[in-house]
Amino acid sequence: MDNLTAITVARGDGIGPEIMDATLAVLDAAGARIKPEFIEIGESQYLAGYSSGISQQAWDSLRRTKVFLKAPITTPQGGGFKSLNVTIRKTLGLYANIRPCVSYAPFVQTLHPKMDVVIVRENEEDLYAGIEHRQTDDVYQCLKLITRPGCERIIRYAFEYAQNHGRQHVTCMTKDNIMKMTDGLFHKVFDEIAKQYPAITTHHMIIDIGAARLATRPEQFDVIVTPNLYGDIISDIAAELTGSVGLAPSANIGEHCAMFEAIHGSAPDIAGQGIANPSGLLLASVLMLVHIGQPAVAQAIHNAWLCAIEDGIHSAELHHAQSQRIAVGTQAFAQAVIDRLGQQPKHFTPVYYSGSPASNGSETTVSANSSPSELLFKSPKADKKMVGVDVFVHASDTSADFLAGQLSALTTSAFELQMITNRGVKVWPAGFAETFCTDHWRCRFAAPGTNTITHTDIIHLLEALTARGIDVIKTENLCTFDGERGYALGQGQ
Ligand code: NAD
């Protein structure tokens, strides 16, 4: 029996093979005890007919090793191809995406020399559910799904991460002034969980001012936790602020598997030139080594990398006209790191990783099963009552008043037509002539008074609508949960 840890490795597309070869060369020279299983994913697999960009053998390897070192891949534009990155994260349950973004001034030019931010991005939900529909000639829809267990898991992860890594402050960023139910839930759960970590200070910011402040005063942030889309965007901004998107690693952590990658993409504009910065993937491999219980090797590589940066060695995208430093290619940069293995940085504080196996120590995992009393993953069953239905209708060349006339005539004893909105804004009753309307109408039918309705009532309503030639796109039930409204009002309602 050898003592090598099997890991799955994908060399990826674009600059992927170049930066992966550089990374594996450093891992080999540093004595990482790993046994790579190479898989093909991405562009070649899409073209080979795997519409998801990954074969069954590749899945088998990932499920066997549970550790994935992945170079970036190219997602073909359009053509119905789903993003393989999102598919892998979700299929393997990698709910937490950890993106440390650190400045290396004065050796890497940046406007923000004191920046040291960790972005904890929710990795499975939000608009990345990928549930999209074309509903009318004019209107396309993407569903934003935010769940209580998803919020609890990522937010607890952020607090556990802060606690385990000696960080003092966690900022939550959402857009809950607009999305009061989805982002509102994320914010609410953040406030609930924050109470359980009194030693950590907290703050909530609306994402727009939060992103602006991150861009201008990043030194004010420590750990940031945020839903998927905002996290995706602000982590690229944060990495670029440190000097280059090519510097930042990311760890995608789940209950059973973990994936380590650079945050950047396959950079087709510089592929094949041997000039890409391998640092993002190399630092991701450092996170992987800590995860698989090889902290000493991780530490040696990280410190050697800091030495190379201190010695002024860097890749082309970090170079600038006044630079006194040495721009080198991808392999030469890797060799510079190899040459410094065993050395300690003099300017930067040397990195220390505590000797711990994957499931404890500096590695943060949050299990849905580990402590049910503390982790509120199962929402208590609420008293749910159906009080109405939103019927979405495709109708061109019409007006809100005309449509309301047609629909009011159909109203049964179970319902009354309460309002019509177009793109969310109320256009009936008492709409404004100034409001621009598309061919997509939401017609809200509500039970009168405190009455409730049944699914059969909705079926009868739909039968009556379709009998009149009305093109129903979909319905959404309107429910209360323990008496609390489970749906948003129309804008202007
Ligand atoms: P990108 O990150 O590939 O490139 C953006 C810019 O940054 C380019 O100018 C590029 O040259 C530069 N850059 C990126 N990494 C660099 C590095 N290591 N060294 C030096 N410069 C670097 O983003 P993009 O151009 O929007 O996307 C290209 C492809 O990558 C797309 O198909 C996209 O879907 C895919 N992508 C994949 C991943 C992933 O696999 N995790 C992530 C993001 C994008």
Coordinates of C-alpha atoms and ligand atoms in Angstrom, one line a residue:
M1 CA 0.0 0.0 0.0
D2 CA 1.3 3.4 -0.9
N3 CA 0.3 6.4 1.1
L4 CA -0.6 8.5 -1.9
T5 CA -4.0 10.3 -2.0
A6 CA -5.9 9.7 -5.2
I7 CA -7.1 13.0 -6.7
T8 CA -9.0 13.7 -9.9
V9 CA -7.3 16.2 -12.2
A10 CA -8.6 18.0 -15.3
R11 CA -6.2 19.9 -17.4
G12 CA -9.0 22.0 -18.9
D13 CA -9.2 24.3 -21.9
G14 CA -7.4 27.4 -23.1
I15 CA -4.5 28.2 -20.6
G16 CA -5.7 25.2 -18.5
P17 CA -3.1 22.7 -19.6
E18 CA -0.2 25.2 -19.2
I19 CA -1.1 26.2 -15.7
M20 CA -1.9 22.7 -14.7
D21 CA 1.4 21.4 -15.9
A22 CA 3.2 24.2 -14.0
T23 CA 1.1 23.4 -10.8
L24 CA 1.8 19.6 -11.0
A25 CA 5.5 20.3 -11.5
V26 CA 5.6 22.3 -8.2
L27 CA 3.5 19.7 -6.4
D28 CA 5.8 16.9 -7.6
A29 CA 9.0 18.9 -6.6
A30 CA 7.5 19.6 -3.2
G31 CA 6.8 16.0 -2.5
A32 CA 3.0 16.1 -2.5
R33 CA 1.8 12.5 -1.8
I34 CA -0.9 12.5 -4.5
K35 CA -1.9 10.1 -7.2
P36 CA -3.6 12.1 -10.0
E37 CA -6.3 10.4 -12.1
F38 CA -6.6 12.5 -15.2
I39 CA -10.1 13.1 -16.7
E40 CA -11.2 14.9 -19.9
I41 CA -13.9 17.5 -19.4
G42 CA -15.0 20.7 -21.1
E43 CA -14.8 21.7 -24.7
S44 CA -13.6 18.3 -26.1
Q45 CA -16.4 16.5 -24.3
Y46 CA -19.1 18.9 -25.5
L47 CA -17.8 18.3 -29.0
A48 CA -17.7 14.6 -28.4
G49 CA -21.5 14.7 -27.8
Y50 CA -21.6 14.9 -24.0
S51 CA -24.0 17.8 -23.7
S52 CA -23.1 18.4 -20.1
G53 CA -19.3 18.4 -21.0
I54 CA -18.5 15.4 -18.8
S55 CA -18.5 11.6 -19.3
Q56 CA -19.6 8.9 -17.0
Q57 CA -16.0 7.7 -16.4
A58 CA -15.1 11.3 -15.3
W59 CA -18.0 11.2 -12.8
D60 CA -16.9 7.8 -11.6
S61 CA -13.4 9.2 -10.8
L62 CA -14.8 12.2 -9.0
R63 CA -17.1 10.1 -6.9
R64 CA -14.2 7.7 -6.1
T65 CA -11.5 10.3 -5.2
K66 CA -13.8 13.0 -3.8
V67 CA -11.0 15.5 -4.4
F68 CA -10.8 17.5 -7.7
L69 CA -8.0 19.7 -8.9
K70 CA -9.5 21.5 -11.9
A71 CA -8.1 23.8 -14.5
P72 CA -10.5 26.3 -16.1
I73 CA -12.7 25.1 -19.0
T74 CA -14.4 26.9 -21.8
T75 CA -18.2 26.9 -21.8
P76 CA -19.4 27.1 -25.5
Q77 CA -21.6 30.1 -26.0
G78 CA -25.3 29.4 -26.6
G79 CA -26.3 26.2 -28.3
G80 CA -28.1 24.9 -25.1
F81 CA -24.8 23.9 -23.4
K82 CA -25.0 24.2 -19.6
S83 CA -22.1 25.4 -17.6
L84 CA -20.1 22.4 -16.5
N85 CA -18.7 24.3 -13.6
V86 CA -22.2 24.9 -12.2
T87 CA -23.2 21.3 -13.0
I88 CA -20.2 19.9 -11.1
R89 CA -20.6 22.1 -8.1
K90 CA -24.3 21.3 -7.8
T91 CA -24.1 17.6 -8.6
L92 CA -21.3 17.0 -6.0
G93 CA -23.1 19.3 -3.4
L94 CA -20.2 21.8 -3.3
Y95 CA -22.2 24.4 -1.5
A96 CA -19.4 26.7 -0.3
N97 CA -17.1 28.6 -2.6
I98 CA -14.2 30.2 -0.7
R99 CA -12.2 32.8 -2.4
P100 CA -9.4 34.5 -0.5
C101 CA -8.2 37.7 -2.2
V102 CA -4.9 39.1 -0.8
S103 CA -2.7 42.0 -1.9
Y104 CA 1.0 41.4 -2.3
A105 CA 2.2 45.0 -2.3
P106 CA 4.7 46.3 -2.9
F107 CA 5.7 43.3 -5.1
V108 CA 2.4 43.2 -7.0
Q109 CA 1.1 46.6 -8.0
T110 CA -2.3 47.4 -6.5
L111 CA -4.2 50.5 -5.3
H112 CA -5.1 48.6 -2.1
P113 CA -1.9 47.3 -0.4
K114 CA -3.7 46.3 2.8
M115 CA -6.4 44.1 1.3
D116 CA -7.0 40.6 2.8
V117 CA -10.6 39.6 2.1
V118 CA -12.2 36.1 2.0
I119 CA -15.4 35.9 -0.1
V120 CA -17.6 33.0 0.9
R121 CA -20.0 32.6 -2.0
E122 CA -23.1 30.4 -1.9
N123 CA -22.5 27.9 -4.7
E124 CA -25.6 26.0 -5.5
E125 CA -28.7 28.3 -5.6
D126 CA -29.9 31.7 -6.7
L127 CA -30.2 32.4 -10.4
Y128 CA -27.6 29.6 -11.0
A129 CA -30.4 27.0 -10.7
G130 CA -30.4 27.5 -14.4
I131 CA -34.2 27.3 -14.6
E132 CA -35.0 29.5 -17.6
H133 CA -38.0 29.7 -19.9
R134 CA -39.2 31.7 -22.8
Q135 CA -42.8 32.5 -21.9
T136 CA -44.0 34.9 -24.7
D137 CA -42.8 36.5 -27.8
D138 CA -41.2 39.2 -25.6
V139 CA -40.5 37.7 -22.3
Y140 CA -37.8 35.3 -20.9
Q141 CA -37.7 34.2 -17.3
C142 CA -34.9 32.9 -15.0
L143 CA -36.0 31.6 -11.6
K144 CA -34.1 32.8 -8.6
L145 CA -34.3 30.1 -5.9
I146 CA -33.1 30.7 -2.4
T147 CA -33.7 28.1 0.3
R148 CA -33.5 28.2 4.1
P149 CA -31.2 25.2 4.4
G150 CA -29.0 26.7 1.7
C151 CA -28.8 30.0 3.5
E152 CA -28.1 28.4 6.9
R153 CA -25.4 26.1 5.5
I154 CA -23.4 28.8 3.8
I155 CA -23.8 31.5 6.5
R156 CA -22.8 29.1 9.2
Y157 CA -19.9 28.0 7.0
A158 CA -18.8 31.7 6.8
F159 CA -18.9 32.1 10.6
E160 CA -17.1 28.8 11.2
Y161 CA -14.5 29.8 8.7
A162 CA -14.0 33.2 10.4
Q163 CA -13.7 31.5 13.8
N164 CA -11.3 28.9 12.6
H165 CA -9.1 31.4 10.7
G166 CA -8.9 34.1 13.4
R167 CA -11.0 36.5 11.5
Q168 CA -13.0 39.1 13.3
H169 CA -15.7 40.4 11.1
V170 CA -18.3 39.0 8.7
T171 CA -20.2 41.2 6.2
C172 CA -23.4 39.9 4.5
M173 CA -24.3 41.4 1.1
T174 CA -27.7 41.1 -0.4
K175 CA -30.3 43.1 -2.4
D176 CA -33.1 42.6 0.1
N177 CA -34.4 46.2 -0.3
I178 CA -35.8 44.9 -3.7
M179 CA -35.9 41.1 -3.3
K180 CA -37.5 41.0 0.1
M181 CA -38.4 37.3 0.2
T182 CA -35.4 35.7 -1.4
D183 CA -32.5 38.0 -0.4
G184 CA -34.6 38.9 2.6
L185 CA -34.4 35.3 3.8
F186 CA -30.6 35.3 3.3
H187 CA -30.3 38.4 5.4
K188 CA -32.7 37.1 8.1
V189 CA -30.8 33.8 8.5
F190 CA -27.6 35.8 8.7
D191 CA -29.0 37.8 11.6
E192 CA -30.2 34.6 13.3
I193 CA -26.8 32.8 13.0
A194 CA -24.7 35.8 13.8
K195 CA -26.2 35.7 17.3
Q196 CA -24.5 32.4 17.9
Y197 CA -21.1 33.9 17.2
P198 CA -20.9 36.8 19.7
A199 CA -17.1 37.1 19.3
I200 CA -17.5 38.0 15.6
T201 CA -18.7 41.5 14.6
T202 CA -21.2 41.6 11.7
H203 CA -22.6 44.0 9.2
H204 CA -25.2 43.8 6.4
M205 CA -24.8 45.9 3.2
I206 CA -26.9 46.2 0.1
I207 CA -24.8 44.6 -2.6
D208 CA -24.5 47.8 -4.8
I209 CA -22.9 49.9 -2.1
G210 CA -21.1 46.9 -0.7
A211 CA -19.4 46.2 -4.1
A212 CA -18.6 49.9 -4.5
R213 CA -17.0 50.0 -1.0
L214 CA -15.1 46.8 -1.7
A215 CA -13.7 48.4 -4.8
T216 CA -12.6 51.6 -3.0
R217 CA -11.9 50.5 0.6
P218 CA -11.3 46.7 0.5
E219 CA -9.2 46.9 3.7
Q220 CA -12.4 47.5 5.6
F221 CA -13.6 44.0 4.8
D222 CA -12.6 40.7 6.4
V223 CA -15.0 37.8 5.5
I224 CA -17.9 38.5 3.1
V225 CA -20.8 36.0 2.7
T226 CA -23.2 36.5 -0.2
P227 CA -25.6 34.7 -2.5
N228 CA -24.2 33.0 -5.6
L229 CA -24.4 35.7 -8.4
Y230 CA -23.2 38.6 -6.2
G231 CA -20.4 36.4 -4.9
D232 CA -19.3 35.4 -8.4
I233 CA -19.1 39.1 -9.5
I234 CA -17.5 40.6 -6.4
S235 CA -14.8 37.9 -6.1
D236 CA -13.6 38.7 -9.6
I237 CA -13.6 42.4 -8.7
A238 CA -11.7 41.6 -5.4
A239 CA -9.1 39.4 -7.2
E240 CA -8.5 42.0 -9.9
L241 CA -8.1 44.7 -7.1
T242 CA -5.2 42.7 -5.6
G243 CA -3.4 43.0 -9.0
S244 CA -4.7 40.3 -11.2
V245 CA -7.6 37.8 -11.5
G246 CA -4.8 35.3 -12.1
L247 CA -3.7 35.4 -8.5
A248 CA -6.8 34.1 -6.7
P249 CA -7.6 30.5 -5.8
S250 CA -10.9 29.0 -4.9
A251 CA -12.0 26.0 -2.8
N252 CA -15.5 24.5 -3.5
I253 CA -16.4 22.6 -0.4
G254 CA -19.2 20.1 0.1
E255 CA -20.1 17.4 2.6
H256 CA -18.6 14.6 0.6
C257 CA -16.3 16.1 -2.1
A258 CA -14.2 19.2 -2.7
M259 CA -13.0 20.9 -5.8
F260 CA -10.0 23.3 -6.1
E261 CA -9.5 25.7 -9.0
A262 CA -8.4 29.2 -9.9
I263 CA -11.2 31.8 -10.0
H264 CA -10.4 32.9 -13.5
G265 CA -11.5 31.3 -16.8
S266 CA -9.7 29.6 -19.6
A267 CA -8.3 33.0 -21.0
P268 CA -8.5 32.0 -24.7
D269 CA -6.9 35.4 -25.6
I270 CA -3.5 34.2 -24.2
A271 CA -3.8 30.4 -24.5
G272 CA -0.8 28.6 -26.0
Q273 CA 1.6 31.4 -25.4
G274 CA 3.1 30.1 -22.2
I275 CA 2.6 33.5 -20.4
A276 CA -0.4 32.7 -18.1
N277 CA -0.1 33.2 -14.4
P278 CA -0.3 29.8 -12.7
S279 CA -0.7 31.3 -9.2
G280 CA -4.5 31.0 -8.9
L281 CA -4.3 27.2 -9.6
L282 CA -1.1 26.7 -7.6
L283 CA -2.6 28.4 -4.5
A284 CA -5.8 26.4 -5.1
S285 CA -3.6 23.3 -4.9
V286 CA -2.2 24.6 -1.6
L287 CA -5.8 24.7 -0.3
M288 CA -6.2 21.1 -1.6
L289 CA -3.2 19.9 0.2
V290 CA -4.5 21.3 3.5
H291 CA -7.8 19.6 2.8
I292 CA -6.2 16.2 2.2
G293 CA -4.1 16.4 5.3
Q294 CA -0.7 17.4 3.8
P295 CA -0.3 20.8 5.5
A296 CA 3.5 20.7 5.6
V297 CA 3.7 20.4 1.8
A298 CA 1.1 23.1 1.4
Q299 CA 3.1 25.4 3.7
A300 CA 6.3 24.8 1.8
I301 CA 4.7 25.6 -1.5
H302 CA 2.9 28.7 -0.3
N303 CA 6.1 30.1 1.4
A304 CA 8.2 29.3 -1.7
W305 CA 5.5 31.1 -3.8
L306 CA 5.7 34.2 -1.5
C307 CA 9.5 34.1 -1.9
A308 CA 9.2 34.1 -5.7
I309 CA 6.9 37.1 -5.5
E310 CA 9.2 38.9 -3.1
D311 CA 12.1 38.3 -5.4
G312 CA 10.2 40.2 -8.1
I313 CA 9.4 37.3 -10.3
H314 CA 6.0 37.5 -11.8
S315 CA 4.0 36.7 -14.9
A316 CA 3.4 39.0 -17.8
E317 CA 0.0 40.4 -16.8
L318 CA 1.4 41.8 -13.6
H319 CA 4.2 43.6 -15.5
H320 CA 4.0 47.3 -16.1
A321 CA 6.2 49.9 -17.7
Q322 CA 8.0 51.2 -14.6
S323 CA 8.4 47.7 -13.2
Q324 CA 11.9 46.8 -12.0
R325 CA 10.9 43.2 -11.8
I326 CA 11.3 40.1 -13.9
A327 CA 8.4 39.0 -16.1
V328 CA 8.7 35.2 -16.8
G329 CA 6.6 32.6 -18.6
T330 CA 4.3 30.0 -16.9
Q331 CA 6.9 27.2 -16.6
A332 CA 9.7 29.6 -15.6
F333 CA 7.5 31.0 -12.8
A334 CA 6.8 27.4 -11.6
Q335 CA 10.6 26.7 -11.7
A336 CA 11.1 29.9 -9.6
V337 CA 8.8 28.5 -7.0
I338 CA 10.5 25.1 -7.1
D339 CA 13.9 26.8 -6.7
R340 CA 12.6 28.4 -3.4
L341 CA 11.1 25.3 -1.8
G342 CA 12.3 25.3 1.8
Q343 CA 12.8 29.0 2.0
Q344 CA 10.9 31.5 4.2
P345 CA 9.7 34.8 2.9
K346 CA 11.4 37.9 4.5
H347 CA 8.9 40.6 3.7
F348 CA 5.6 38.7 4.0
T349 CA 4.7 36.8 7.1
P350 CA 5.5 33.1 6.5
V351 CA 2.4 31.0 6.1
Y352 CA 1.7 28.3 8.7
Y353 CA -0.8 25.5 8.2
S354 CA -1.6 23.5 11.3
G355 CA -1.1 19.7 10.9
S356 CA -4.6 18.4 10.6
P357 CA -6.5 15.9 8.5
A358 CA -9.2 17.0 6.1
S359 CA -12.1 17.0 8.5
N360 CA -10.9 19.2 11.3
G361 CA -8.4 21.9 12.1
S362 CA -8.4 24.8 9.7
E363 CA -10.7 23.1 7.3
T364 CA -14.3 24.2 7.8
T365 CA -17.1 21.8 7.2
V366 CA -20.7 22.1 8.2
S367 CA -22.7 19.0 8.2
A368 CA -26.5 18.9 7.9
N369 CA -26.5 15.9 10.2
S370 CA -23.8 16.7 12.7
S371 CA -25.7 18.7 15.3
P372 CA -29.4 18.8 14.5
S373 CA -30.4 20.9 17.5
E374 CA -28.0 23.6 16.5
L375 CA -28.3 23.5 12.7
L376 CA -31.8 24.4 11.8
F377 CA -31.8 22.6 8.4
K378 CA -35.4 21.3 8.7
S379 CA -37.8 24.2 8.7
P380 CA -40.8 23.5 11.1
K381 CA -43.9 22.6 9.1
A382 CA -46.0 25.8 8.8
D383 CA -49.8 26.0 8.6
K384 CA -50.1 26.6 4.9
K385 CA -53.3 28.1 3.4
M386 CA -54.0 28.7 -0.2
V387 CA -55.7 32.1 -0.6
G388 CA -55.4 32.8 -4.3
V389 CA -53.5 32.3 -7.6
D390 CA -51.4 34.3 -10.0
V391 CA -52.2 33.4 -13.5
F392 CA -49.6 34.5 -16.1
V393 CA -51.1 35.2 -19.5
H394 CA -49.6 35.7 -22.9
A395 CA -51.6 38.4 -24.7
S396 CA -50.4 40.8 -27.5
D397 CA -52.1 43.9 -28.8
T398 CA -54.3 44.3 -25.7
S399 CA -54.6 46.7 -22.8
A400 CA -54.8 46.1 -19.0
D401 CA -58.4 47.4 -18.9
F402 CA -59.5 45.2 -21.8
L403 CA -57.9 42.1 -20.3
A404 CA -59.4 43.0 -16.9
G405 CA -62.9 43.2 -18.6
Q406 CA -62.4 39.7 -20.1
L407 CA -61.1 38.2 -16.9
S408 CA -63.7 39.8 -14.5
A409 CA -66.5 38.2 -16.6
L410 CA -65.0 34.8 -15.7
T411 CA -64.7 35.3 -12.0
T412 CA -66.2 32.5 -10.1
S413 CA -67.5 32.5 -6.5
A414 CA -64.1 31.2 -5.4
F415 CA -62.1 34.2 -6.7
E416 CA -62.1 37.8 -7.5
L417 CA -59.7 39.4 -9.9
Q418 CA -57.6 41.6 -7.6
M419 CA -55.0 43.1 -9.9
I420 CA -53.0 42.8 -13.1
T421 CA -49.3 43.6 -13.3
N422 CA -47.0 43.8 -16.3
R423 CA -43.3 43.1 -15.5
G424 CA -44.2 43.3 -11.9
V425 CA -45.8 46.8 -11.8
K426 CA -49.6 47.2 -11.2
V427 CA -51.4 48.2 -14.4
W428 CA -54.9 47.4 -13.3
P429 CA -56.9 48.8 -11.5
A430 CA -55.9 52.4 -11.9
G431 CA -52.8 51.8 -14.0
F432 CA -50.8 54.7 -15.6
A433 CA -50.8 55.3 -19.3
E434 CA -47.1 56.0 -19.0
T435 CA -46.3 52.4 -18.0
F436 CA -44.7 50.3 -20.8
C437 CA -46.4 47.0 -21.2
T438 CA -45.2 43.8 -22.9
D439 CA -47.2 40.8 -23.9
H440 CA -46.8 39.2 -20.5
W441 CA -49.5 39.8 -17.8
R442 CA -49.8 38.5 -14.3
C443 CA -53.4 38.3 -13.2
R444 CA -53.9 37.9 -9.5
F445 CA -57.1 36.0 -8.5
A446 CA -57.7 36.1 -4.7
A447 CA -60.3 34.4 -2.5
P448 CA -62.7 37.0 -1.1
G449 CA -62.2 38.0 2.6
T450 CA -60.6 35.3 4.7
N451 CA -61.7 32.4 2.4
T452 CA -59.2 29.8 1.1
I453 CA -59.2 28.0 -2.2
T454 CA -58.5 24.5 -3.4
H455 CA -56.6 23.1 -6.4
T456 CA -59.9 22.2 -7.9
D457 CA -60.9 25.9 -7.8
I458 CA -57.8 26.7 -9.8
I459 CA -58.4 23.9 -12.3
H460 CA -62.0 25.3 -12.9
L461 CA -60.6 28.8 -13.3
L462 CA -58.0 27.6 -15.9
E463 CA -60.7 25.7 -17.8
A464 CA -62.8 28.8 -18.0
L465 CA -59.8 30.9 -19.1
T466 CA -58.7 28.4 -21.8
A467 CA -62.3 28.0 -23.0
R468 CA -62.2 31.8 -23.7
G469 CA -59.0 31.4 -25.7
I470 CA -56.8 33.0 -23.1
D471 CA -53.1 31.8 -23.4
V472 CA -52.2 30.8 -19.9
I473 CA -48.4 30.5 -19.4
K474 CA -48.2 29.3 -15.9
T475 CA -49.7 29.7 -12.4
E476 CA -48.2 30.4 -9.0
N477 CA -50.3 29.6 -5.9
L478 CA -50.7 32.3 -3.4
C479 CA -50.3 30.9 0.1
T480 CA -50.0 32.1 3.7
F481 CA -47.6 30.3 6.1
D482 CA -48.8 30.5 9.7
G483 CA -50.8 33.5 8.6
E484 CA -47.9 35.3 7.0
R485 CA -48.1 36.3 3.4
G486 CA -45.9 34.0 1.2
Y487 CA -45.9 36.2 -1.9
A488 CA -44.9 39.7 -2.8
L489 CA -47.3 42.5 -3.5
G490 CA -47.4 44.0 -7.0
Q491 CA -45.3 47.1 -7.4
G492 CA -47.7 50.0 -6.8
Q493 CA -50.3 47.7 -5.2
Ligands
NAD1 P1 -11.1 34.8 -18.1 O1 -11.0 34.7 -16.6 O2 -10.7 33.5 -18.8 O3 -10.2 36.0 -18.7 C1 -10.5 37.3 -18.4 C2 -9.2 38.1 -18.6 O4 -8.2 37.8 -17.6 C3 -8.5 37.8 -19.9 O5 -7.9 39.0 -20.4 C4 -7.4 36.8 -19.6 O6 -6.3 36.9 -20.4 C5 -7.0 37.3 -18.2 N1 -6.6 36.2 -17.4 C6 -7.4 35.2 -16.8 N2 -6.6 34.3 -16.2 C7 -5.3 34.7 -16.3 C8 -4.1 34.2 -15.9 N3 -4.0 33.0 -15.2 N4 -3.0 34.8 -16.2 C9 -3.0 35.9 -16.9 N5 -4.1 36.5 -17.4 C10 -5.3 35.9 -17.1 O7 -12.6 35.2 -18.4 P2 -13.5 35.1 -19.8 O8 -12.6 35.6 -20.9 O9 -14.7 35.8 -19.5 O10 -13.8 33.6 -20.0 C11 -13.2 32.7 -20.9 C12 -13.8 31.3 -20.8 O11 -13.6 30.8 -19.5 C13 -15.3 31.3 -21.0 O12 -15.7 30.1 -21.8 C14 -15.9 31.1 -19.6 O13 -17.1 30.4 -19.7 C15 -14.8 30.3 -19.0 N6 -14.8 30.3 -17.5 C16 -14.4 29.2 -16.9 C17 -14.3 29.2 -15.5 C18 -13.9 28.0 -14.8 O14 -13.6 27.0 -15.5 N7 -14.0 27.9 -13.5 C19 -14.5 30.4 -14.8 C20 -14.8 31.6 -15.5 C21 -14.9 31.6 -16.9

